[in-house]
Coordinates of C-alpha atoms in Angstrom, one line a residue:
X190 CA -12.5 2.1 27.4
X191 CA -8.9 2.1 26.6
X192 CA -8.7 5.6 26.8
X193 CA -6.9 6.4 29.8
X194 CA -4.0 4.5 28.2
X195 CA -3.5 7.6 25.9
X196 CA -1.7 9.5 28.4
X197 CA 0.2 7.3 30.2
X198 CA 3.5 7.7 28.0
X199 CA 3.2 11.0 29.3
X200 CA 2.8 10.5 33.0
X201 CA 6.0 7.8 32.9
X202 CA 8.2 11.2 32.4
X203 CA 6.4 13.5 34.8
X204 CA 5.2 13.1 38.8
X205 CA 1.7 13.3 39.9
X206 CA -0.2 17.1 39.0
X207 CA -2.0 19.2 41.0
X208 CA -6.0 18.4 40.3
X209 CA -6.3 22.3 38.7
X210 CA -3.1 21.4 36.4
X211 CA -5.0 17.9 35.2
X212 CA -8.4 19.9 34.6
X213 CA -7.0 22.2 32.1
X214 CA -5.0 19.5 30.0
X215 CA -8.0 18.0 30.0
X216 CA -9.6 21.1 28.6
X217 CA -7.2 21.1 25.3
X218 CA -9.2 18.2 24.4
X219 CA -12.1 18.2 21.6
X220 CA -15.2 19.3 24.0
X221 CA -17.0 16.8 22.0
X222 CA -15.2 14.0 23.2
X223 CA -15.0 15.1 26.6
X224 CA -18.8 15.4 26.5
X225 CA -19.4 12.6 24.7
X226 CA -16.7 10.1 27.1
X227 CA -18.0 12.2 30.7
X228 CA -21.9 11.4 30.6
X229 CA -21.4 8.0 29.0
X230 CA -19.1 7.3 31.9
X231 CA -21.4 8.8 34.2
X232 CA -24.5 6.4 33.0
X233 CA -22.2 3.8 33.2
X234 CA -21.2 5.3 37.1
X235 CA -25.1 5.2 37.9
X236 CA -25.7 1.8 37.4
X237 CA -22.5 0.4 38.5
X238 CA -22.8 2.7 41.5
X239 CA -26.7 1.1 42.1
X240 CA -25.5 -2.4 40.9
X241 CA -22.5 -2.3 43.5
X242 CA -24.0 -0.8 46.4
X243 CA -26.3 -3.0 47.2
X244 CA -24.8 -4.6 50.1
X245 CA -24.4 -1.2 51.3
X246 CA -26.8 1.0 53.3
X247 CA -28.1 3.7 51.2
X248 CA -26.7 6.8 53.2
X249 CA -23.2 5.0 53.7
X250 CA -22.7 4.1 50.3
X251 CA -23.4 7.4 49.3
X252 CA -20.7 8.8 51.9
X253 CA -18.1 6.9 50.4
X254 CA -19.4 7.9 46.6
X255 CA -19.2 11.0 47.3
X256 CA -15.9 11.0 49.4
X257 CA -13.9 9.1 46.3
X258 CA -14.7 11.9 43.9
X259 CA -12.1 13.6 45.0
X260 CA -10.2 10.9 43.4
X261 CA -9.2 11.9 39.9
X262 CA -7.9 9.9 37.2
X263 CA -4.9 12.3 35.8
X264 CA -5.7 11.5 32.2
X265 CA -9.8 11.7 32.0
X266 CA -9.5 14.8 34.7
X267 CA -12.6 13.3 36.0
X268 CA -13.1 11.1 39.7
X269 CA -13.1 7.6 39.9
X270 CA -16.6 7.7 40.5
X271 CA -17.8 9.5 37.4
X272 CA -15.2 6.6 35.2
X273 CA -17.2 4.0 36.5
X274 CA -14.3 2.6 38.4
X275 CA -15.6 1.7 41.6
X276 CA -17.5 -1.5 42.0
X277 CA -18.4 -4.1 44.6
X278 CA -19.2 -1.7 47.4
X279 CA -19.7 -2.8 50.2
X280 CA -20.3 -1.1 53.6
X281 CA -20.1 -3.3 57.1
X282 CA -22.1 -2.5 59.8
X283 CA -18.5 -2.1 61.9
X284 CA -17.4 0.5 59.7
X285 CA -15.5 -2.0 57.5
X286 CA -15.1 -0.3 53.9
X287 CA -14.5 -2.2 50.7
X288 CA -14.1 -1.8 47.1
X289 CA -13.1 -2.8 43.8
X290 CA -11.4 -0.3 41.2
X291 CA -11.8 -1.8 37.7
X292 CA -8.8 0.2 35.8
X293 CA -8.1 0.2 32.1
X294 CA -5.5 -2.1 32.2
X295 CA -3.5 -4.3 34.8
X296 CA -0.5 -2.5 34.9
X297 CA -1.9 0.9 35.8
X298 CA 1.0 3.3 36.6
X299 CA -0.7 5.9 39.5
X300 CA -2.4 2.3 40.9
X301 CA -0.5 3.2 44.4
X302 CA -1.6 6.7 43.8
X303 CA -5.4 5.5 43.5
X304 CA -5.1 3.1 46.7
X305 CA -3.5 5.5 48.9
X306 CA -6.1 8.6 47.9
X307 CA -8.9 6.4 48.2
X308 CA -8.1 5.1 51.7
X309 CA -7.4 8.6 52.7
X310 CA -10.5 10.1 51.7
X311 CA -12.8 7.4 52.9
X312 CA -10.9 6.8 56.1
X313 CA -11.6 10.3 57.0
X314 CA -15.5 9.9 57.3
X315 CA -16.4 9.7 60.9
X316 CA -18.3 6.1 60.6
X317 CA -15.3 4.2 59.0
X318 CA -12.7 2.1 61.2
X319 CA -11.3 0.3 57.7
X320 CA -10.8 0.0 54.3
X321 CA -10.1 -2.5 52.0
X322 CA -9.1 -1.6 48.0
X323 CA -8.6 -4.2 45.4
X324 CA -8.1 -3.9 41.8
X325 CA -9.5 -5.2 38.7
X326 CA -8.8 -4.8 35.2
X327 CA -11.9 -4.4 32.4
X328 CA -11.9 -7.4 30.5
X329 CA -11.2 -7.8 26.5
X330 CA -14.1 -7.3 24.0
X331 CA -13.7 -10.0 20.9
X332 CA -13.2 -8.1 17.1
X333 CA -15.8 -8.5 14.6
X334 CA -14.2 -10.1 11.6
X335 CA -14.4 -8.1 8.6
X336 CA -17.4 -8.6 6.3
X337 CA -14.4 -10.2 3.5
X338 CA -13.5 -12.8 5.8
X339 CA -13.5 -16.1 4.4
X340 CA -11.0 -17.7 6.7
X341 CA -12.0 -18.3 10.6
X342 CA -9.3 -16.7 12.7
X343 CA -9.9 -18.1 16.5
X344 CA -6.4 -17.7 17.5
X345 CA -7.4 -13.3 17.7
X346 CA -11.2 -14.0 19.5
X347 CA -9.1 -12.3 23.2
X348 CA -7.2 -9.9 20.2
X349 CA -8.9 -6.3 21.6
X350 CA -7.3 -3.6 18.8
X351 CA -5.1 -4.7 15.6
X352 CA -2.8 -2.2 14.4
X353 CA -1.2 -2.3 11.0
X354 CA 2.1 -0.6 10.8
X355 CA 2.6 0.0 6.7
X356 CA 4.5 1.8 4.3
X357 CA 4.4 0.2 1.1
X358 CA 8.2 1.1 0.5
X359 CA 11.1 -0.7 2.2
X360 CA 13.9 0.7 4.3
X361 CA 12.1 3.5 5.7
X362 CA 12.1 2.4 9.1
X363 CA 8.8 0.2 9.1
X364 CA 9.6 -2.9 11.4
X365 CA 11.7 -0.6 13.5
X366 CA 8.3 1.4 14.1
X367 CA 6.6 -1.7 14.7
X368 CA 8.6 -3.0 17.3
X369 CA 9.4 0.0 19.3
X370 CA 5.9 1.2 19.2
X371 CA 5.0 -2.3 20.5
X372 CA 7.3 -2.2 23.5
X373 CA 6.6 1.9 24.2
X374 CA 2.5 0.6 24.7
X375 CA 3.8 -2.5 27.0
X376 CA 5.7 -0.3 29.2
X377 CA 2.2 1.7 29.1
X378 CA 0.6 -1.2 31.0
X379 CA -1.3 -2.8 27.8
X380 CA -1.0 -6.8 26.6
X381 CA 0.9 -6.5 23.1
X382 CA 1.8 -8.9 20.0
X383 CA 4.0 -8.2 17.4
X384 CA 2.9 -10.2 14.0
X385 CA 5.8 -9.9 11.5
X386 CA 3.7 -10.3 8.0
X387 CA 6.7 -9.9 6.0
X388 CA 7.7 -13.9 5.2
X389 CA 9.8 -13.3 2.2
X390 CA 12.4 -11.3 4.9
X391 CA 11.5 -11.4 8.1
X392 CA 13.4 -8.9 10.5
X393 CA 11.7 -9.7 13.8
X394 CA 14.2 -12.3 14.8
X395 CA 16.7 -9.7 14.3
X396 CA 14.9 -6.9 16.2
X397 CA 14.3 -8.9 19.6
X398 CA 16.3 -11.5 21.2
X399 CA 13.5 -14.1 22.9
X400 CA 15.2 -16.8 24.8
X401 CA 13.4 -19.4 22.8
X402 CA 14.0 -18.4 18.7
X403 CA 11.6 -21.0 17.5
X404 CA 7.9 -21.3 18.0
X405 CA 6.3 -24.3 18.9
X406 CA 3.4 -26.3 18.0
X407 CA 0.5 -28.0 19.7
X408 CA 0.3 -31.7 17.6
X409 CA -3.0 -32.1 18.8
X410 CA -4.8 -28.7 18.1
X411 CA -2.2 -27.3 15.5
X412 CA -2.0 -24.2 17.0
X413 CA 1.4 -22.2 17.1
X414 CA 3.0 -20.9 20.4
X415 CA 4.2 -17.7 20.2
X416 CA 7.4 -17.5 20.8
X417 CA 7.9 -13.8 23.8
X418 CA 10.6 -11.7 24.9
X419 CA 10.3 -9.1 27.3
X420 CA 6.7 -9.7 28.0
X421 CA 5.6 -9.2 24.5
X422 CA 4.4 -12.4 22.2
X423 CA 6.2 -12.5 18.9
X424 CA 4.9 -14.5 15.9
X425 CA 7.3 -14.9 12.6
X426 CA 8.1 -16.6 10.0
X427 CA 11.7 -16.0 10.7
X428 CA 10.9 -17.6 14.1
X429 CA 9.6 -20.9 12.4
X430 CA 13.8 -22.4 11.8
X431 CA 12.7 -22.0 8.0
X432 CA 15.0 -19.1 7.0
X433 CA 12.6 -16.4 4.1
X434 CA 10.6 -18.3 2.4
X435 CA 10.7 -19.0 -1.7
X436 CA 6.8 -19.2 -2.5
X437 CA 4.0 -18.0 -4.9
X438 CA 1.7 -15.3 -3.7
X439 CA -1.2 -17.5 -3.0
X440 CA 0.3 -20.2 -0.9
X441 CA 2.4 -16.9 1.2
X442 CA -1.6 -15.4 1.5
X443 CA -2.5 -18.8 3.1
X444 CA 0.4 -19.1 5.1
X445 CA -0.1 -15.2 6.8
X446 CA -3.6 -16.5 7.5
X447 CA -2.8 -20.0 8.9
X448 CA 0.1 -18.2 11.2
X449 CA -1.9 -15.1 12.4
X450 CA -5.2 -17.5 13.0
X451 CA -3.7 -20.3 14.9
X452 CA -1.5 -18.7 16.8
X453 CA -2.2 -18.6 20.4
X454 CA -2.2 -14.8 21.3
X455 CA -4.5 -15.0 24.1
X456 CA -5.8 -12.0 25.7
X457 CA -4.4 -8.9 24.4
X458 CA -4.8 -5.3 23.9
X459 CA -2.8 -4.4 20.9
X460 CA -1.8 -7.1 17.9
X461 CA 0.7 -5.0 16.0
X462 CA 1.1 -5.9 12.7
X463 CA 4.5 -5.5 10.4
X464 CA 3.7 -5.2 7.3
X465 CA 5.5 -6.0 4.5
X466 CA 6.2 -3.2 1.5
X467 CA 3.4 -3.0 -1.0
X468 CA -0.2 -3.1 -1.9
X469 CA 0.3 -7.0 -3.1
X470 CA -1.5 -10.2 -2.0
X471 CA -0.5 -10.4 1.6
X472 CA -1.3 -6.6 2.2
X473 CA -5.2 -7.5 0.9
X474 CA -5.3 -10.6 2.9
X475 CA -4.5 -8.7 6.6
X476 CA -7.1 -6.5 5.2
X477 CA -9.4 -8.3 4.0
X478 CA -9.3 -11.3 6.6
X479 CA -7.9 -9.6 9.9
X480 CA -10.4 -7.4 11.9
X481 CA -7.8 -4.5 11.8
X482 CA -8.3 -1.5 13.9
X483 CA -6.0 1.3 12.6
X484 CA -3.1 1.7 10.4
X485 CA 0.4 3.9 11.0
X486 CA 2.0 4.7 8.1
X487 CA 5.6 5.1 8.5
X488 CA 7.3 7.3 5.9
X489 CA 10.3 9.5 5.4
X490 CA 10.9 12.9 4.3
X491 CA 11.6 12.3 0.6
X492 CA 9.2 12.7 -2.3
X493 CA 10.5 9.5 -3.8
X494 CA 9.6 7.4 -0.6
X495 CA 5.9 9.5 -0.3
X496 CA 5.0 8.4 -4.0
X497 CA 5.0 4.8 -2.3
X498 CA 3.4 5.4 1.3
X499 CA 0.3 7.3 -0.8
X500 CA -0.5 4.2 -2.0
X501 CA -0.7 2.6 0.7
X502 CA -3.1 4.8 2.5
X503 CA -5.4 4.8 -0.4
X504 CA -5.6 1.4 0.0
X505 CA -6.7 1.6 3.6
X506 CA -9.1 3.9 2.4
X507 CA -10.0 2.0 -0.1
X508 CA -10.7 -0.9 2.8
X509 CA -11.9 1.2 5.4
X510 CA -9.2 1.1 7.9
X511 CA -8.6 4.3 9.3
X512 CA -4.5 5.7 9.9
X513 CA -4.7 7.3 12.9
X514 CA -0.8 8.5 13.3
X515 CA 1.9 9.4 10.6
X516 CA 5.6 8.7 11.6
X517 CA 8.2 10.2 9.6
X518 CA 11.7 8.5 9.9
X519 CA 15.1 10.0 9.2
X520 CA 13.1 13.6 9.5
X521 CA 16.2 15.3 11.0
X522 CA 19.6 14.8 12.5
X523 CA 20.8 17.1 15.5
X524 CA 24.6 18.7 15.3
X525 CA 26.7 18.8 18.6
X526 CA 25.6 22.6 17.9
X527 CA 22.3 21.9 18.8
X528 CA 21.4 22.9 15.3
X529 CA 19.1 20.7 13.2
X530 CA 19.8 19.5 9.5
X531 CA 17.2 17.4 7.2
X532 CA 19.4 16.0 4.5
X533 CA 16.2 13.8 2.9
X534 CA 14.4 17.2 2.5
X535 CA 11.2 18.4 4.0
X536 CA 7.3 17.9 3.9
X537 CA 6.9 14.0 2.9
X538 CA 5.1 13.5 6.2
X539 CA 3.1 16.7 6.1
X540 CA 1.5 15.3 2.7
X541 CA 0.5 12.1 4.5
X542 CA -1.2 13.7 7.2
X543 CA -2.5 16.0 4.9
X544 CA -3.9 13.1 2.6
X545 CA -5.3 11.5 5.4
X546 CA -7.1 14.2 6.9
X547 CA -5.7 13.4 10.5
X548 CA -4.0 16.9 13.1
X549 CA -1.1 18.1 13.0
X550 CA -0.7 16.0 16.4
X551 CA -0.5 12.9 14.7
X552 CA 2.7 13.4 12.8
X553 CA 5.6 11.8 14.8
X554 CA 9.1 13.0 13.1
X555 CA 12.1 10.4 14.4
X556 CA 15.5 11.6 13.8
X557 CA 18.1 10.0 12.4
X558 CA 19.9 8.3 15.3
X559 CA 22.7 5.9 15.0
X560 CA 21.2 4.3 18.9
X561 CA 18.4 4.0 17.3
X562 CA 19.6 1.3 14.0
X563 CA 22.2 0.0 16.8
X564 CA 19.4 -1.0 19.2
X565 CA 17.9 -3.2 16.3
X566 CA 20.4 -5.1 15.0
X567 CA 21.6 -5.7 18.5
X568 CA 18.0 -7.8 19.1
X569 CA 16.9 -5.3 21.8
X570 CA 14.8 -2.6 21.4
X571 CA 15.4 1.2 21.3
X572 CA 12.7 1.9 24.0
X573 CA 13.5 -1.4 25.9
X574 CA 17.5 -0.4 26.5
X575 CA 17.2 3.0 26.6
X576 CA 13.7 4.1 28.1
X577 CA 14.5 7.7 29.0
X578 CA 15.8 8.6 26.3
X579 CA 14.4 11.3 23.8
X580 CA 14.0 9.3 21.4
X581 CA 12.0 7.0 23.6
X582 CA 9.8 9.9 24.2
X583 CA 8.9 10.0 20.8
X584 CA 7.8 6.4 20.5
X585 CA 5.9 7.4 23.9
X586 CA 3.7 10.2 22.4
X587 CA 3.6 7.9 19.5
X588 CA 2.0 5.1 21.6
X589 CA -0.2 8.2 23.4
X590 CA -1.7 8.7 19.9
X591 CA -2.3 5.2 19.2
X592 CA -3.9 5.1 21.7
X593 CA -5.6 8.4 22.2
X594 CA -7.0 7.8 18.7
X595 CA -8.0 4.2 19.0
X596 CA -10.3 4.9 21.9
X597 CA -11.7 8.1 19.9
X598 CA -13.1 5.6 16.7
X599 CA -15.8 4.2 19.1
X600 CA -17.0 7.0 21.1
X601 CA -17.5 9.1 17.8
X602 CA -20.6 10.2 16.9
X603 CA -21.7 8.5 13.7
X604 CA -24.2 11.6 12.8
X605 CA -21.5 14.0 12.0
X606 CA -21.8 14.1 8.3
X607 CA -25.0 12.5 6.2
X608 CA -25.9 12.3 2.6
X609 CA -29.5 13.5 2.7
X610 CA -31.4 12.0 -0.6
X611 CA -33.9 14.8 -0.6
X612 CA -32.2 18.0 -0.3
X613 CA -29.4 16.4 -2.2
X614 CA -26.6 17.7 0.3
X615 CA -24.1 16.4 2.7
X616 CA -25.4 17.3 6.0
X617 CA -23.0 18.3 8.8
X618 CA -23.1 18.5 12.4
X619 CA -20.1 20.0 13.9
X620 CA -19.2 18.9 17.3
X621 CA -20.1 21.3 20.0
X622 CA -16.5 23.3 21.1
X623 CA -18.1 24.2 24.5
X624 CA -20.6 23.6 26.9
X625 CA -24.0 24.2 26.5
X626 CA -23.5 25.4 22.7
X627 CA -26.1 23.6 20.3
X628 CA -24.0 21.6 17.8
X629 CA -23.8 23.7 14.2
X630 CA -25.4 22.3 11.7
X631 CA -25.4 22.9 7.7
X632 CA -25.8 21.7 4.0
X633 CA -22.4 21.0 1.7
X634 CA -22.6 20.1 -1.9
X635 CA -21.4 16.7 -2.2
X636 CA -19.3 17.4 -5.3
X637 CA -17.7 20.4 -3.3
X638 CA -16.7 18.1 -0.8
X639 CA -15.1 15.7 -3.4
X640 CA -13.3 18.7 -5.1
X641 CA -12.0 19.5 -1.7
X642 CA -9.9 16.2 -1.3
X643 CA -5.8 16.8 -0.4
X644 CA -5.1 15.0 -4.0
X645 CA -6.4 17.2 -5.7
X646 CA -4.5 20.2 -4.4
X647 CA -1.2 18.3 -4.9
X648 CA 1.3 19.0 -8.4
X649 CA 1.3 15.9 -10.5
X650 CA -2.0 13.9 -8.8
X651 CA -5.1 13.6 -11.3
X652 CA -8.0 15.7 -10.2
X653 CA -10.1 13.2 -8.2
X654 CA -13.2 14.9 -9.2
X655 CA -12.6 15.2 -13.3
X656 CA -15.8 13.9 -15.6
X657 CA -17.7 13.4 -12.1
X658 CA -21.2 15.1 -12.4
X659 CA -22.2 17.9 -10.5
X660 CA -24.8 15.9 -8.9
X661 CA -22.9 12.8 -7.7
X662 CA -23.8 11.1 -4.2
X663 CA -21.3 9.7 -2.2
X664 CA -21.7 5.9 -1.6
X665 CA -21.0 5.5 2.0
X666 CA -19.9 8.4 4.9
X667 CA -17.8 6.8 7.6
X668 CA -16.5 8.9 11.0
X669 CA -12.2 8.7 11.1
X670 CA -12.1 10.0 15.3
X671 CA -13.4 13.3 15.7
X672 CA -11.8 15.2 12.9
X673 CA -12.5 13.6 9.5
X674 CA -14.8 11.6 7.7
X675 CA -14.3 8.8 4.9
X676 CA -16.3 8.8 2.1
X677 CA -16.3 6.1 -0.9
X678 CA -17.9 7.4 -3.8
X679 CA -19.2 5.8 -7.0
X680 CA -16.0 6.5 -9.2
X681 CA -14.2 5.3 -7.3
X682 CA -12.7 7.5 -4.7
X683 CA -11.9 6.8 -1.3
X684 CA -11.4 10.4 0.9
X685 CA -11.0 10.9 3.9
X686 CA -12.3 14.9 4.3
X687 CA -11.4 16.6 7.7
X688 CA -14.2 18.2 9.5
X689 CA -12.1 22.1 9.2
X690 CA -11.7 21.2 5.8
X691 CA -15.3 20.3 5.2
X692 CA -16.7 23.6 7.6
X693 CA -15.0 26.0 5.4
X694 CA -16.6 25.1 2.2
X695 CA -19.6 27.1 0.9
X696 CA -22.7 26.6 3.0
X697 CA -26.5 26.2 2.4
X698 CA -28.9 26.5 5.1
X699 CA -30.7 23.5 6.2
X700 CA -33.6 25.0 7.6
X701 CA -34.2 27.6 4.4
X702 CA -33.9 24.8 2.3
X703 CA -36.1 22.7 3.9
X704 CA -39.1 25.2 4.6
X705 CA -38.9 26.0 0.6
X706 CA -39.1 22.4 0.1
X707 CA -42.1 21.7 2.6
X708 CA -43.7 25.0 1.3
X709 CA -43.5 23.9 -3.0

C-alpha cells in the first residue's frame, strides 16, 4: 500500500508528465508486479466503489467513476479509481458532488494536482453544479513481532516498516546513510524515526541538531519521549545526558530493548534503525526482538571493508530479513575536469548485490563529497540543507528503492519457487513478462541450486555446497521481492538465489516427470 511512495523522490525533481509518458515508465516495471498490484487494486476499487456509493444513485455514481479515471496516479500509471482511492461518494440530488481520496500518505506531493483534475473532470458532466474533494490518508497496519521475541515492544504497535541500516564495519558511512536516508523519505511525505542502536558511541546527537538534546520520560508510564528535529523523532542513547555508555553486552541488549520498546514513536511509516558495527549481541537482539522489515547494507569499495559487510548480510539471511538496497560510500570522487577517480578501488558493492541476489538497480554508489561529512558534523543533514543537490538525488532514488522494494515483499507471490517432496525438485514459476502469457514453469535440482550461490563463485570463499549430498532438500524457500528467493538449508546455508540465476540452470520438465511418475 505504500507503493506509490516509491517514486516520489523522483517526481520532487521533475513537473507533472504527459499520461502516455507515465504509461511507459510504468511499463519498465516487472509485468508481474504490475499485474499482481492492478487487479488487486481493482478488487479492492469494486468494493470500495459499491461500499461508497451507496448514497449515490446508481447511474450518477457511475458517471463520476467513470469521469475520475481519467485521473492517473503518475507513479502506479493507473486512475484513481482502479487504486481504490476514491471513497465516500456521494451524489446530491442538486448536483452536489463529493468525495474522499484516501492517498498513501498525508503529505502527498501531486495532492493539488489530484484535486484540481478531479474537479475538472467531474465538473464537466452535464448533471453536476459542485464538487467537494477531501483527503484522507490509509491508516498504519501494526508489525507482527518476530517468532524470537521474548520482550513485548508496545512502544512500535503504530511502527508500519522497520528498516535496519548495517554494515558490520565502522567508518564506512553507516549512520550518515541512516540519517540522510531518513530525512530523503520525510521529504517523500512518509512518518519517519531514526533509532540510533549504537550505545557504546552514539553519533545521532552529532548528526541532527533537535532543539531539545535530551529525551524525556513519562514517571508514571515509563515510557521515553522521543526527542524530533525537523519533523523526524530521534531516539538515542547519546540523547539520554549519559555520554557512551561503559556496560557488558547483556545489560547494553536490555537497554536497546527497553529504549526501542518504550519509546513513544507513534504512528509511523519507516523506524530506521542505526546499527552498530558487527554481528555481536545487540545486532541479534534488533533481530531477534524487533519486527524488522528490510536491511541496507552500506559498504565501500574496498575488499577489506566487503570482508566485514558479507557478514553481516549472512546474518540477515541467516534471520530472514531481506536487504533490499546496497549503498556504496566513498565509490568515486569527481575532478573539476569532470573526470571520475575511485581511489578505494572498484567492485565491493557489486559483490554485495551480487551475494544478495538483489538488480543492479539496487546499488546506490555515493561519492566522496567533502558537503557531504560537513553536513554531519554540522548537526544538519546533507538532504535537509542542501535538497537539490546531486547528491541529494542519490539519497532520493535511494529512498525510491526503499521504498519501491518494501511495498514489492507483500504483493509477491509466495508460489514462485517450491520444494516438491515427490519429484524431489525445486519447482519454479517464473513470473509472467507480459500480458496474457501463462507463467513458465519447471523442475531445478535442489543441489544445483545450492551450487549456484554467489559464494561459491567468489576467490577465497569455501564452496557452500562441499560434503552436501546430491540429494539434499532445502529446509525453508522464502520470496526476497520479485527477483530472488531465500532458501535455509540443513547445513546450514542461508542463500538468497535470484530468479535469472535460478532460470538458467539445467531444467527438467514437470509435466514429463510427472506423467512417468503417475504411469510406474
Amino acid at each position: 500500500e505504500l507503493f506509490r511512495l516509491a517514486m516520489v523522490a523522483e517526481m520532487m525533481a521533475r513537473t507533472w508528465q504527459p499520461r502516455a509518458a507515465r504509461t511507459e515508465a510504468r511499463r519498465q516495471l516487472p509485468y508481474a508486479l504490475r499485474r499482481s498490484t492492478t487487479r488487486a487494486l481493482r478488487r479492492k476499487t469494486k468494493l470500495s466503489a459499491q461500499d461508497g456509493a451507496t448514497a449515490a444513485p446508481a447511474s450518477k455514481s457511475s458517471d463520476v467513476l467513470r469521469a475520475l479515471d481519467a485521473v492517473i496516479d503518475p507513479d502506479f500509471g493507473l486512475s484513481v479509481v482502479e487504486c481504490g482511492f476514491v471513497k465516500d461518494l456521494v451524489c446530491g440530488d442538486d448536483g452536489n458532488v463529493s468525495f474522499t481520496l484516501e492517498l498513501t500518505t498525508p503529505a502527498c506531493p501531486v495532492k493539488a494536482e489530484f484535486e484540481r483534475q478531479s474537479k475538472q473532470v467531474v465538473s464537466a458532466l452535464p448533471w453536476v453544479t459542485s464538487v467537494d474533494v477531501t483527503f484522507t490518508a490509509s491508516p498504519a497496519a501494526a508489525l507482527d513481532a518476530p517468532p524470537t521475541a521474548t520482550v513485548a515492544l508496545p512502544g512500535l504497535k503504530g511502527v508500519r516498516h522497520v528498516i535496519a541500516v548495517s554494515s558490520c564495519k565502522g567508518g564506512v558511512g553507516k549512520s550518515t546513510t541512516s540519517v540522510n536516508l531518513a530525512y530523503t523519505l520525510a521529504m517523500m511525505g512518509a512518518r519517519v524515526g531514526i533509532f540510533d542502536a549504537d550505545v557504546y558511541g552514539p553519533s545521532l546527537p552529532m548528526m541532527v541538531s533537535p532543539d531539545e538534546a535530551v529525551m524525556g520520560m513519562d514517571p508514571e508510564t515509563r515510557e521515553i519521549e522521543p526527542c524530533e528535529y525537523e519533523g523526524v523523532k530521534l531516539v538515542s542513547f547519546g540523547f539520554a545526558g549519559q555520554g557512551a555508555a561503559i556496560m557488558r553486552g547483556a545489560m547494553v541488549s536490555g537497554l536497546i530493548e527497553q529504549m526501542i520498546g518504550t519509546a513513544r514513536w507513534g504512528e509511523l511509516d519507516y523506524l530506521i534503525l542505526d546499527f552498530p558495527p558487527g554481528t555481536g549481541d545487540i545486532q541479534l537482539t534488533l533481530c531477534q526482538s524487533v519486527p524488522i522489515t528490510a536491511a541496507v547494507v552500506v559498504t565501500t569499495p574496498q575488499a577489506l571493508a566487503y570482508a566485514d559487510v558479507s557478514k553481516g548480510i549472512r546474518m540477515f539471511a541467516r534471520l530472514s530479513v531481506p536487504v533490499v538496497s546496497v549503498v556504496e560510500n566513498m565509490s568515486y570522487f569527481e575532478a573539476p575536469d569532470g573526470q571520475r577517480y575511485t581511489p578505494f578501488g572498484e567492485g565491493s558493492g557489486k559483490r554485495a548485490i551480487s551475494e544478495c541476489g538483489l538488480p543492479d538497480s539496487s546499488l546506490v554508489q555515493l561519492p566522496i563529497a567533502e558537503n557531504l561529512s560537513a553536513a554531519g558534523d554540522g548537526g544538519v543533514p546533507h538532504v535537509v540543507s542542501d535538497p537539490t543537490s546531486a547528491l541529494a538525488s542519490d539519497f532520493s532514488r535511494l529512498g525510491a528503492t526503499v521504498v519501491r522494494e518494501v511495498a514489492k515483499l507483500s504483493r509477491t507471490a509466495r508460489d514462485i519457487v517450491r520444494y516438491d517432496d515427490e519429484l524431489k525438485l525445486c519447482v519454479v514459476r517464473m513470473p509472467a513478462s507480459s500480458p496474457g502469457e501463462q507463467r513458465e514453469q519447471f523442475g531445478v535440482r535442489a543441489i544445483d541450486v545450492l551450487r549456484s550461490d554467489a559464494r561459491a563463485l567468489m576467490p577465497g570463499e569455501p564452496h557452500v555446497s562441499a560434503g552436501v549430498p546430491d540429494d539434499i532438500a532445502p529446509e525453508s524457500i522464502t520470496p526476497v521481492g520479485n527477483y530472488a528467493v531465500q532458501i535455509s538449508w540443513p547445513n546450514g546455508i542461508n542463500q538468497v538465489a535470484p530468479l535469472d540465476v535460478i532460470a538458467g540452470l539445467e531444467r527438467v520438465a514437470i509435466d514429463e516427470l510427472a506423467s512417468s511418475a503417475a504411469a510406474a
